[in-house]
């Protein structure tokens, strides 16, 4: 099957390097243009999904609808709570920077992201709630577009490729910029995906 994983466009929180305080944060003007550019690229590639799934946060639903209008205007966008971003807990509103100039709690968590953040989640929590949707999509075998968030997409990419989750997180090799996307060709039985690396 063909699968595209897309990250939402930029928000004001992204521009300020802050974790969002609310799932209601919308795209900013730059984010809207990022998504429109991505939508045109995907449309020009000939990809035509049979389903569009998105996290139920405002920024991902907005992204998914903009992409849908350019790629497959006849399709609905299906909100999926399982695709939400990692719950940042007490880090909400704080700096997304790590290291000496960033938030000390975030820097500590980066070293052990399987540890649950105070009041929030761990990478393992995200994997447990996000992968069932992909298992269903793989079982269907039909082209699909999934719109989500940076951490969630990193976790899903690691799972699809069979990569070690901690190494993938710390190397940033699966990271997508705002408005970015990754295209995959998947083959294999449900729950045991074997991706062929076709990516953007």
Short mmCIF file of C-alpha atoms in Angstrom, two decimals:
data_model
loop_
_atom_site.label_atom_id
_atom_site.label_comp_id
_atom_site.label_asym_id
_atom_site.label_seq_id
_atom_site.Cartn_x
_atom_site.Cartn_y
_atom_site.Cartn_z
CA UNK A 1 0.00 0.00 0.00
CA UNK A 2 0.96 3.64 -0.40
CA UNK A 3 1.00 5.79 2.73
CA UNK A 4 1.83 9.44 3.25
CA UNK A 5 2.66 10.72 6.73
CA UNK A 6 2.35 14.51 6.89
CA UNK A 7 3.11 16.97 9.67
CA UNK A 8 0.91 19.98 10.30
CA UNK A 9 2.04 23.41 9.12
CA UNK A 10 3.69 25.96 11.37
CA UNK A 11 1.84 27.53 14.28
CA UNK A 12 2.66 30.54 16.42
CA UNK A 13 3.88 28.13 19.10
CA UNK A 14 6.31 26.56 16.61
CA UNK A 15 7.57 30.00 15.60
CA UNK A 16 8.17 30.90 19.25
CA UNK A 17 9.78 27.51 20.06
CA UNK A 18 7.14 26.78 22.68
CA UNK A 19 5.11 23.68 23.45
CA UNK A 20 1.46 24.51 22.70
CA UNK A 21 -0.78 25.24 25.64
CA UNK A 22 -3.87 23.92 23.88
CA UNK A 23 -4.86 21.62 20.98
CA UNK A 24 -6.88 24.59 19.66
CA UNK A 25 -3.77 26.38 18.32
CA UNK A 26 -4.29 27.06 14.56
CA UNK A 27 -1.81 27.38 11.72
CA UNK A 28 -0.17 30.76 11.16
CA UNK A 29 0.17 32.31 7.69
CA UNK A 30 3.49 30.60 7.08
CA UNK A 31 1.99 27.27 8.11
CA UNK A 32 -0.91 27.66 5.69
CA UNK A 33 1.48 28.35 2.83
CA UNK A 34 3.70 25.40 3.85
CA UNK A 35 0.71 23.07 3.66
CA UNK A 36 -0.50 24.44 0.34
CA UNK A 37 2.98 23.90 -1.10
CA UNK A 38 3.01 20.33 0.22
CA UNK A 39 -0.47 19.70 -1.15
CA UNK A 40 0.58 20.83 -4.62
CA UNK A 41 3.64 18.56 -4.49
CA UNK A 42 1.56 15.54 -3.46
CA UNK A 43 -1.10 16.29 -6.09
CA UNK A 44 1.57 16.59 -8.80
CA UNK A 45 3.03 13.22 -7.76
CA UNK A 46 -0.21 11.46 -8.70
CA UNK A 47 -0.89 10.17 -5.18
CA UNK A 48 -4.62 9.76 -4.56
CA UNK A 49 -5.64 8.51 -1.11
CA UNK A 50 -8.83 6.62 -0.40
CA UNK A 51 -8.85 7.85 3.21
CA UNK A 52 -7.53 10.86 5.14
CA UNK A 53 -6.97 10.57 8.88
CA UNK A 54 -5.78 13.37 11.17
CA UNK A 55 -5.17 14.07 14.81
CA UNK A 56 -8.15 15.90 16.27
CA UNK A 57 -6.05 18.98 17.18
CA UNK A 58 -7.03 22.14 15.32
CA UNK A 59 -3.66 22.50 13.56
CA UNK A 60 -3.76 18.97 12.13
CA UNK A 61 -7.41 19.12 11.10
CA UNK A 62 -6.74 22.44 9.38
CA UNK A 63 -3.72 20.92 7.64
CA UNK A 64 -5.64 17.83 6.57
CA UNK A 65 -8.48 19.90 5.08
CA UNK A 66 -6.08 22.09 3.13
CA UNK A 67 -4.32 18.99 1.77
CA UNK A 68 -7.63 17.30 1.02
CA UNK A 69 -8.83 20.28 -1.02
CA UNK A 70 -5.76 19.99 -3.24
CA UNK A 71 -5.42 16.20 -3.43
CA UNK A 72 -8.83 14.55 -3.01
CA UNK A 73 -11.62 17.09 -2.45
CA UNK A 74 -14.28 14.40 -2.43
CA UNK A 75 -12.93 12.74 0.72
CA UNK A 76 -13.85 13.48 4.34
CA UNK A 77 -11.19 14.07 6.96
CA UNK A 78 -11.55 11.57 9.81
CA UNK A 79 -10.41 12.88 13.23
CA UNK A 80 -8.34 10.34 15.16
CA UNK A 81 -7.59 11.04 18.85
CA UNK A 82 -4.91 8.32 18.72
CA UNK A 83 -2.86 10.53 16.40
CA UNK A 84 -2.57 13.37 18.92
CA UNK A 85 0.83 14.78 19.78
CA UNK A 86 2.64 13.50 22.84
CA UNK A 87 1.04 15.02 25.93
CA UNK A 88 3.76 17.36 27.17
CA UNK A 89 2.25 17.60 30.66
CA UNK A 90 4.02 20.21 32.78
CA UNK A 91 6.07 21.29 29.76
CA UNK A 92 3.07 22.93 28.07
CA UNK A 93 3.95 26.53 27.25
CA UNK A 94 7.64 26.03 27.98
CA UNK A 95 10.58 26.25 25.57
CA UNK A 96 11.05 23.43 23.05
CA UNK A 97 14.80 24.06 23.07
CA UNK A 98 17.05 21.61 24.87
CA UNK A 99 20.55 21.99 26.20
CA UNK A 100 21.95 24.88 28.29
CA UNK A 101 19.65 27.47 26.67
CA UNK A 102 16.50 25.35 26.95
CA UNK A 103 14.17 23.89 29.53
CA UNK A 104 15.97 21.70 32.08
CA UNK A 105 13.10 19.22 32.46
CA UNK A 106 12.85 18.76 28.69
CA UNK A 107 16.61 18.27 28.43
CA UNK A 108 16.46 15.52 31.10
CA UNK A 109 13.53 13.82 29.38
CA UNK A 110 15.36 13.81 26.04
CA UNK A 111 17.86 11.39 27.57
CA UNK A 112 15.13 8.95 28.63
CA UNK A 113 12.02 9.53 26.49
CA UNK A 114 10.46 6.24 27.57
CA UNK A 115 10.02 7.91 30.94
CA UNK A 116 6.61 9.49 31.28
CA UNK A 117 6.72 13.28 31.53
CA UNK A 118 5.22 14.73 34.73
CA UNK A 119 1.50 15.04 33.98
CA UNK A 120 2.07 13.78 30.43
CA UNK A 121 3.15 10.83 28.31
CA UNK A 122 6.17 8.87 27.12
CA UNK A 123 7.12 7.74 23.61
CA UNK A 124 5.84 4.27 24.52
CA UNK A 125 2.44 5.75 25.38
CA UNK A 126 2.28 7.42 21.97
CA UNK A 127 3.23 4.20 20.22
CA UNK A 128 0.55 2.24 22.06
CA UNK A 129 -2.26 4.58 21.02
CA UNK A 130 -1.09 5.56 17.51
CA UNK A 131 -0.07 2.27 15.88
CA UNK A 132 -3.51 0.53 15.90
CA UNK A 133 -4.73 2.92 13.20
CA UNK A 134 -1.77 2.06 10.97
CA UNK A 135 -2.38 -1.64 11.54
CA UNK A 136 -5.93 -1.17 10.25
CA UNK A 137 -4.75 0.85 7.24
CA UNK A 138 -2.16 -1.79 6.34
CA UNK A 139 -4.83 -4.50 6.63
CA UNK A 140 -7.03 -2.50 4.22
CA UNK A 141 -4.14 -2.14 1.78
CA UNK A 142 -5.50 1.08 0.25
CA UNK A 143 -3.66 4.40 -0.21
CA UNK A 144 -4.03 6.67 2.81
CA UNK A 145 -2.93 10.06 4.08
CA UNK A 146 -2.18 10.46 7.81
CA UNK A 147 -1.71 13.96 9.28
CA UNK A 148 -0.19 14.23 12.72
CA UNK A 149 2.57 15.82 14.82
CA UNK A 150 6.37 15.72 15.05
CA UNK A 151 6.72 13.24 17.90
CA UNK A 152 3.84 11.01 16.86
CA UNK A 153 5.13 10.81 13.29
CA UNK A 154 8.63 9.98 14.53
CA UNK A 155 7.19 7.13 16.61
CA UNK A 156 5.09 5.85 13.69
CA UNK A 157 8.02 6.01 11.26
CA UNK A 158 10.23 4.04 13.65
CA UNK A 159 7.49 1.43 14.06
CA UNK A 160 6.89 1.12 10.31
CA UNK A 161 10.58 0.79 9.49
CA UNK A 162 11.40 -1.51 12.39
CA UNK A 163 13.88 0.99 13.83
CA UNK A 164 14.84 1.19 17.48
CA UNK A 165 12.60 3.85 19.00
CA UNK A 166 15.19 5.46 21.29
CA UNK A 167 17.87 5.58 18.59
CA UNK A 168 15.38 7.04 16.11
CA UNK A 169 14.35 9.70 18.59
CA UNK A 170 17.86 10.70 19.59
CA UNK A 171 19.25 10.71 16.03
CA UNK A 172 16.31 12.77 14.70
CA UNK A 173 16.45 10.72 11.49
CA UNK A 174 12.65 10.46 11.26
CA UNK A 175 11.95 14.10 12.11
CA UNK A 176 9.68 16.02 9.73
CA UNK A 177 9.66 19.83 9.57
CA UNK A 178 6.37 21.68 9.81
CA UNK A 179 4.42 21.08 6.63
CA UNK A 180 6.73 18.22 5.64
CA UNK A 181 5.73 14.75 4.54
CA UNK A 182 7.08 11.25 4.01
CA UNK A 183 5.78 8.83 1.37
CA UNK A 184 6.08 5.10 2.00
CA UNK A 185 5.36 1.96 0.01
CA UNK A 186 4.40 -0.79 2.45
CA UNK A 187 4.13 -4.52 1.94
CA UNK A 188 3.63 -7.32 4.43
CA UNK A 189 0.99 -8.90 6.65
CA UNK A 190 -1.02 -6.67 9.01
CA UNK A 191 0.94 -5.71 12.09
CA UNK A 192 4.24 -6.75 10.48
CA UNK A 193 4.91 -3.96 7.99
CA UNK A 194 8.00 -4.10 5.80
CA UNK A 195 8.54 -0.61 4.36
CA UNK A 196 10.35 0.08 1.14
CA UNK A 197 12.10 3.44 1.61
CA UNK A 198 10.34 5.83 -0.75
CA UNK A 199 10.28 9.15 1.06
CA UNK A 200 10.18 12.91 0.76
#
